[in-house]
Short mmCIF file of C-alpha atoms in Angstrom, two decimals:
data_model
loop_
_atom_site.label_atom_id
_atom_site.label_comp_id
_atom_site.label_asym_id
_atom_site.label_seq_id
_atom_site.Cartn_x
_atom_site.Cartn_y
_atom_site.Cartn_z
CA UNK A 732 86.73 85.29 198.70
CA UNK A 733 85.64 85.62 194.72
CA UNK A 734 86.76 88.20 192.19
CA UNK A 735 83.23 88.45 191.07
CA UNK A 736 82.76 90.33 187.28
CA UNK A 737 79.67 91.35 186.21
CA UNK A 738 78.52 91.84 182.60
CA UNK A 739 80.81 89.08 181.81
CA UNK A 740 79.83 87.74 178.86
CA UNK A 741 80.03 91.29 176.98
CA UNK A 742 83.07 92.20 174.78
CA UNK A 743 85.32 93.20 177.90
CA UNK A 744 84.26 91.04 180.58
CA UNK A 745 85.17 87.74 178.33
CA UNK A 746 88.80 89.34 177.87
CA UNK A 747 88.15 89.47 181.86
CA UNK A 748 87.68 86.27 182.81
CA UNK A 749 89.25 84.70 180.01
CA UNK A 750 92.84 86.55 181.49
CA UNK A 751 91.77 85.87 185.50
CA UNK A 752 91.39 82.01 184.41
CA UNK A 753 95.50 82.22 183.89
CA UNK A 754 96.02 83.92 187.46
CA UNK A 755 93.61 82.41 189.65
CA UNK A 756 91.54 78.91 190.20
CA UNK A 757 88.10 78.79 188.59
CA UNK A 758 86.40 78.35 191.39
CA UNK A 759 87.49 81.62 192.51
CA UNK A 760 85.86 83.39 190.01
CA UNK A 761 81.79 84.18 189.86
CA UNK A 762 81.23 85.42 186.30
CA UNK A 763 77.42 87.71 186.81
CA UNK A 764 75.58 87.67 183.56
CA UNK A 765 72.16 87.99 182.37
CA UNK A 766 71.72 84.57 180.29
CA UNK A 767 73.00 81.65 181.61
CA UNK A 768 73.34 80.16 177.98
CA UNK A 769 75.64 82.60 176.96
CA UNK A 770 78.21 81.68 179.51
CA UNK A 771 77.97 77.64 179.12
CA UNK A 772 81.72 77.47 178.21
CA UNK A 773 82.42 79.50 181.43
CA UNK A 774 80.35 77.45 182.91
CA UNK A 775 82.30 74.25 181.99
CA UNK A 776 85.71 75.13 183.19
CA UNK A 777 84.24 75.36 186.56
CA UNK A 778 83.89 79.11 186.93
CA UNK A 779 80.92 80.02 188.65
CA UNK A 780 77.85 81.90 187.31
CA UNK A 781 75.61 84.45 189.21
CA UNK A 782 72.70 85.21 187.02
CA UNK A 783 71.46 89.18 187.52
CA UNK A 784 69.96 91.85 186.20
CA UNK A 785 71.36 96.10 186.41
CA UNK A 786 67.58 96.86 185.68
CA UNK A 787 66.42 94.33 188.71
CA UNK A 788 67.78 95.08 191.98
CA UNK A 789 66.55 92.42 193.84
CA UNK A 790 68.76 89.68 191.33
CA UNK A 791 71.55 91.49 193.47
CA UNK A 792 70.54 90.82 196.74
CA UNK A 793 73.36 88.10 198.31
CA UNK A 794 75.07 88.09 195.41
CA UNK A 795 78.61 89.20 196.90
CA UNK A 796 79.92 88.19 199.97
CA UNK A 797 82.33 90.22 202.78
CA UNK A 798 86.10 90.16 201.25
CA UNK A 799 84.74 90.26 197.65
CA UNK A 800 86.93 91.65 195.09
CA UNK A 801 84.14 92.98 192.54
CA UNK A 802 84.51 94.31 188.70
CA UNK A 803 81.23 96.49 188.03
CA UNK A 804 81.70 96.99 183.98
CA UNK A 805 79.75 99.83 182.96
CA UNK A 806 76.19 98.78 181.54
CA UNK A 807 75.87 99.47 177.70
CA UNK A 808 71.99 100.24 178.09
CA UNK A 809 72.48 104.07 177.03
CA UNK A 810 68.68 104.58 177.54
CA UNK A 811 67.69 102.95 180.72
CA UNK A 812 69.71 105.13 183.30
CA UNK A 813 72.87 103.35 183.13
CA UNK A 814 73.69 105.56 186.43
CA UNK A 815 71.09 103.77 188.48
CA UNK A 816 71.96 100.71 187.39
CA UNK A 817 75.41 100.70 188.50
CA UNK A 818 73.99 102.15 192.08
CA UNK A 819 72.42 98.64 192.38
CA UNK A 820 75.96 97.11 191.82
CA UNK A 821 77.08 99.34 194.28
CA UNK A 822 74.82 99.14 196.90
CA UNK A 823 74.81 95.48 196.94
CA UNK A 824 78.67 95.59 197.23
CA UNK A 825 78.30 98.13 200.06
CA UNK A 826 75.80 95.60 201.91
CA UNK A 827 77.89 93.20 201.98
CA UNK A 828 81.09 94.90 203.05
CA UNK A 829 83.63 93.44 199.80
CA UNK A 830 86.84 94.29 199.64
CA UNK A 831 87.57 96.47 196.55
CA UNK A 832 85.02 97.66 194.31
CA UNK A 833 86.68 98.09 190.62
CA UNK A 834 84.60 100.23 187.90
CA UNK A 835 85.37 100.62 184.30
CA UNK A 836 85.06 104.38 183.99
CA UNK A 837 86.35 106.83 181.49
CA UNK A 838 89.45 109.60 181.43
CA UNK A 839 88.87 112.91 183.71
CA UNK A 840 89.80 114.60 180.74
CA UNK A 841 86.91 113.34 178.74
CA UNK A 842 84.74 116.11 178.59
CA UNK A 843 82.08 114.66 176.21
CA UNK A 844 78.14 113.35 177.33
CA UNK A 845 79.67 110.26 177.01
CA UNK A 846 81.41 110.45 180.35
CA UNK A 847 78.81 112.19 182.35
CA UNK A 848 77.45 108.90 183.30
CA UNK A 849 80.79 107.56 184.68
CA UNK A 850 81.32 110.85 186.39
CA UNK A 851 78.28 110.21 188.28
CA UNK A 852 78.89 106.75 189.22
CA UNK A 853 82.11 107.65 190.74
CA UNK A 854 80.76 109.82 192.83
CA UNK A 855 78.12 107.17 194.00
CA UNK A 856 81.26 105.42 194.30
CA UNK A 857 83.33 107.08 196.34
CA UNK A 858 80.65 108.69 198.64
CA UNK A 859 79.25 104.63 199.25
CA UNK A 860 82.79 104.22 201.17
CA UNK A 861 83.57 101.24 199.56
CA UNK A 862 87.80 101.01 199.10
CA UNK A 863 87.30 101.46 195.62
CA UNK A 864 89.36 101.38 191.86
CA UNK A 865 88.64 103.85 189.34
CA UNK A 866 89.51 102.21 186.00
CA UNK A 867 89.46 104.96 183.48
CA UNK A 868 89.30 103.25 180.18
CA UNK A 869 90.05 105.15 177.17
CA UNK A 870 88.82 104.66 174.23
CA UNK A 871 89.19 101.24 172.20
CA UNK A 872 90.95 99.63 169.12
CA UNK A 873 87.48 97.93 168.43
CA UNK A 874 85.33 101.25 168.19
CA UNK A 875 87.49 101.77 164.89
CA UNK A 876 88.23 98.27 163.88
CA UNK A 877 85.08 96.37 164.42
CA UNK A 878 83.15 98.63 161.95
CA UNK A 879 85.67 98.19 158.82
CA UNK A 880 82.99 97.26 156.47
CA UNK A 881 81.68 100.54 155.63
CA UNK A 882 85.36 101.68 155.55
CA UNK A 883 86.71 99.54 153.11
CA UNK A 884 83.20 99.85 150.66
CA UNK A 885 83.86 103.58 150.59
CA UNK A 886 87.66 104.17 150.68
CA UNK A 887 87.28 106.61 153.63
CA UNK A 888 87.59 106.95 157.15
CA UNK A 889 84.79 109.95 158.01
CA UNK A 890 84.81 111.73 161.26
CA UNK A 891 84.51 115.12 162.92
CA UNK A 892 87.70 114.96 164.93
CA UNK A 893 90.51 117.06 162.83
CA UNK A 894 93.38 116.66 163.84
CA UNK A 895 92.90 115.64 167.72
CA UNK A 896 94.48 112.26 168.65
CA UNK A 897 93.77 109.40 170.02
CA UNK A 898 95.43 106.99 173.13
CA UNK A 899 93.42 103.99 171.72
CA UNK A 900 94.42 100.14 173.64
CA UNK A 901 92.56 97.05 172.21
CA UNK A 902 89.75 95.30 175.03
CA UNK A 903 92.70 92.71 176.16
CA UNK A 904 94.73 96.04 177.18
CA UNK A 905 92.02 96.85 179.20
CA UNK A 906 91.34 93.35 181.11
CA UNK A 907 94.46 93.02 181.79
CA UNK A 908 94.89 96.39 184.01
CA UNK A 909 91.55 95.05 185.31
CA UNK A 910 93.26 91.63 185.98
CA UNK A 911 96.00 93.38 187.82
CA UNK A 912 94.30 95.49 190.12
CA UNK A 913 91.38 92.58 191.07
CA UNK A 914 94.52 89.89 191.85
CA UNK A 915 97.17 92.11 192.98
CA UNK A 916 97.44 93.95 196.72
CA UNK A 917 97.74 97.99 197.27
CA UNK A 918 94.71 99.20 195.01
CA UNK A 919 92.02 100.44 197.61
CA UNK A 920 91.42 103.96 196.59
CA UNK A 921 93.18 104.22 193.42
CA UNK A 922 92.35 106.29 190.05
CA UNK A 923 94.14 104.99 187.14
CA UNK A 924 93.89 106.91 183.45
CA UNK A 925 94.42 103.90 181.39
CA UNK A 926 95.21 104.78 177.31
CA UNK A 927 97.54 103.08 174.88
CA UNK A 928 101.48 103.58 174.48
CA UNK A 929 100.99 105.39 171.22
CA UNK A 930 98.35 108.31 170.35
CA UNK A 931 97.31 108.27 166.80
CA UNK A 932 95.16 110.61 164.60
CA UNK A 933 92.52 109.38 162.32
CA UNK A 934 94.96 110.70 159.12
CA UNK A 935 97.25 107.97 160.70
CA UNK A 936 95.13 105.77 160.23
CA UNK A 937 93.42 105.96 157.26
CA UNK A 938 97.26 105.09 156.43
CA UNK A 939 97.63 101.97 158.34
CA UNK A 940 94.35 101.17 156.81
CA UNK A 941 95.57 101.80 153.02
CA UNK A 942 99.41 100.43 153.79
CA UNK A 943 97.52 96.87 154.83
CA UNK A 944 94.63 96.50 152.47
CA UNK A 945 96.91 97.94 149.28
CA UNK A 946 93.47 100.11 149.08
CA UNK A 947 93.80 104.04 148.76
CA UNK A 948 92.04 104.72 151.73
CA UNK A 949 91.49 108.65 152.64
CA UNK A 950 90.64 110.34 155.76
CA UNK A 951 87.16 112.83 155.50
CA UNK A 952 87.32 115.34 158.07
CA UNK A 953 83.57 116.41 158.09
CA UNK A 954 81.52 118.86 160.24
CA UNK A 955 79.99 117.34 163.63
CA UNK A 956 76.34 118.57 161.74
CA UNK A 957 77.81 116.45 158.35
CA UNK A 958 78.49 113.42 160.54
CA UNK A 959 75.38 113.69 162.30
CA UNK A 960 73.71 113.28 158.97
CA UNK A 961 75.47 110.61 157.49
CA UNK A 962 75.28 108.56 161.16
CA UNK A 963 70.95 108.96 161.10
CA UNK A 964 71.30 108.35 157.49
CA UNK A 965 72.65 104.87 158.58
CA UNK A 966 69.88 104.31 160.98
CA UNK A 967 72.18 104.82 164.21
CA UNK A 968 69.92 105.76 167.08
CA UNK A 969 69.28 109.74 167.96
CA UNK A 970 70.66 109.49 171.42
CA UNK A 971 74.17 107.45 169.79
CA UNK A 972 74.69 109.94 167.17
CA UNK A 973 74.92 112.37 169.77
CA UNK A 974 77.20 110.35 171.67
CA UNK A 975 79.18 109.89 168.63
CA UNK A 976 79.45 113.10 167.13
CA UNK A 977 80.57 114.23 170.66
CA UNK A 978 83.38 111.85 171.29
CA UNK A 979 84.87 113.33 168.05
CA UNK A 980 84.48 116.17 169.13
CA UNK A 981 86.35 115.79 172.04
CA UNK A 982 88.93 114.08 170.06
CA UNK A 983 89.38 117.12 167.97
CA UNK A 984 90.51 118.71 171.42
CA UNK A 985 92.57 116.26 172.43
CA UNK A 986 90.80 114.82 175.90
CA UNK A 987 91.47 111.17 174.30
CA UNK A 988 95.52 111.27 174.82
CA UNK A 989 95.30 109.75 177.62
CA UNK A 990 100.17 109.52 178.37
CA UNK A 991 100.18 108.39 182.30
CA UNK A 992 101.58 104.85 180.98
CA UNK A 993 99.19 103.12 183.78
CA UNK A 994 97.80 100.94 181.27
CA UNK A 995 101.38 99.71 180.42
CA UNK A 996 102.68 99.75 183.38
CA UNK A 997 99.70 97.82 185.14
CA UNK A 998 99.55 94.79 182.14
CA UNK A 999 102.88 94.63 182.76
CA UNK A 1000 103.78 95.06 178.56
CA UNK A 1001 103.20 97.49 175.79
CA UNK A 1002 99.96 98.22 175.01
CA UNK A 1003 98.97 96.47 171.65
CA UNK A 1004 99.84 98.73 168.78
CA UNK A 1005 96.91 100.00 165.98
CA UNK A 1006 98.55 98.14 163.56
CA UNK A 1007 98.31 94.87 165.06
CA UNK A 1008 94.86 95.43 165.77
CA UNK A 1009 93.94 96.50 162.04
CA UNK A 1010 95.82 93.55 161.17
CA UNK A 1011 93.45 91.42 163.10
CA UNK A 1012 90.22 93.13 162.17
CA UNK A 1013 91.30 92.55 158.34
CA UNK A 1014 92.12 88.66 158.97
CA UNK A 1015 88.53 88.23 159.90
#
């Protein structure tokens, strides 16, 4: 039996593997990626590698064996039918009869575009009749805190999402529910809405922001039409400035509070707190 994790040298799987490596022996653990290279240090501590493609089925075929616990992280690839991809994870799991099929999803209160994709794998999911884990991630520390740069040059946080709130948890949150459901018994056929211990609006922080850099940082709630222009202006894609733009929208609603205390509950700690993140982002 392996906990097998594909996409595992992206920013999640790492925090994946990285946090099975402490629970289980290496050898139980087949890291799928797309370039070998970019796994060498896996690689080296005696994890395997399975090298494969979402966009080639046939890199699938034998890949997972009967009693497999699999992690199928959502593909990134926006524009190449992320939805069909993850059907070739799935029907390769399904071929081979695994165990438990985990997938990164997103809340059920997420209304935005964003989600439709994850909506639709679920249901590929559940009718495939694999025992199955629906890991609904909400949103990230890193979406915010990875992209300070433009932040800091311009003294403002800009977004479209009033007032709404936001259950944000940093990637290691994530893994680490991920960690406990692919090691741990009793998780066939679960749904899990996974969001940090604390929700927080972007006024908030715009405040943690200004309390740590000793900059006067504000917060400019702009139209979704304002933001659209200023994300294009910036050179972000079409089809990601949608994306975007709706997230904060659905912010602005509130279908980012995501209060079931799963995530908590299945790390088995708090979820890591905004500030600590910031804190981290800033330090470089």
């Amino acid at each position: 039996m392996s906990i097998v994790v594909t996409g595992a040298t992206g920013h999640l799987g790492r925090h994946v593997v990285e946090q099975l490596l402490e629970k289980v022996p290496a050898e139980q653990i087949t890291a799928v990626v797309r370039d070998e290279a970019k796994a060498a240090d896996f690689a080296a501590r005696r994890v395997k590698l399975a090298v494969a493609d979402y966009n080639a089925p046939e890199t699938f075929d034998g890949l997972f064996a009967a009693g497999d616990k699999v992690l199928l992280i959502s593909g990134n690839e926006f524009d190449k039918g992320r939805v069909q991809q993850h059907r070739v994870v799935i029907d390769a799991a399904k071929a081979a009869g695994v165990a438990l099929l985990a997938y990164t999803s997103a809340p059920g209160s997420l209304k935005a575009a964003l989600a439709d994709d994850h909506r639709a794998t679920e249901e590929a999911l559940l009718a495939s009749g694999l025992p199955y884990s629906l890991l609904r991630n909400g949103w990230y520390h890193e979406n915010y805190t990875e992209n300070l740069a433009p932040v800091l040059e311009r003294d403002a946080v800009v977004a479209a999402a009033g007032e709404g709130r936001v259950s944000s948890a940093s990637r290691a949150d994530y893994a680490a529910a991920a960690v406990a459901v692919l090691t741990g018994e009793g998780h066939e056929n679960t749904t899990y809405e996974l969001g940090g211990d604390v929700a927080w609006s972007l006024a908030e922080y715009a405040a943690e922001l200004s309390r740590q850099t000793g900059q006067e940082i504000a917060y400019n709630a702009v139209t979704g039409e304002v933001l659209k222009g200023i994300l294009a202006g910036a050179g972000v894609p079409a089809p990601f400035v949608e994306i975007l733009v709706g997230v904060d929208a659905s912010i602005e609603k509130g279908e980012l509070v995501v209060s079931t205390g799963d995530l908590s509950r299945l790390a088995g700690r708090p979820s890591t707190p905004l500030a600590e993140a910031v804190a981290a982002a800033l330090k470089g």
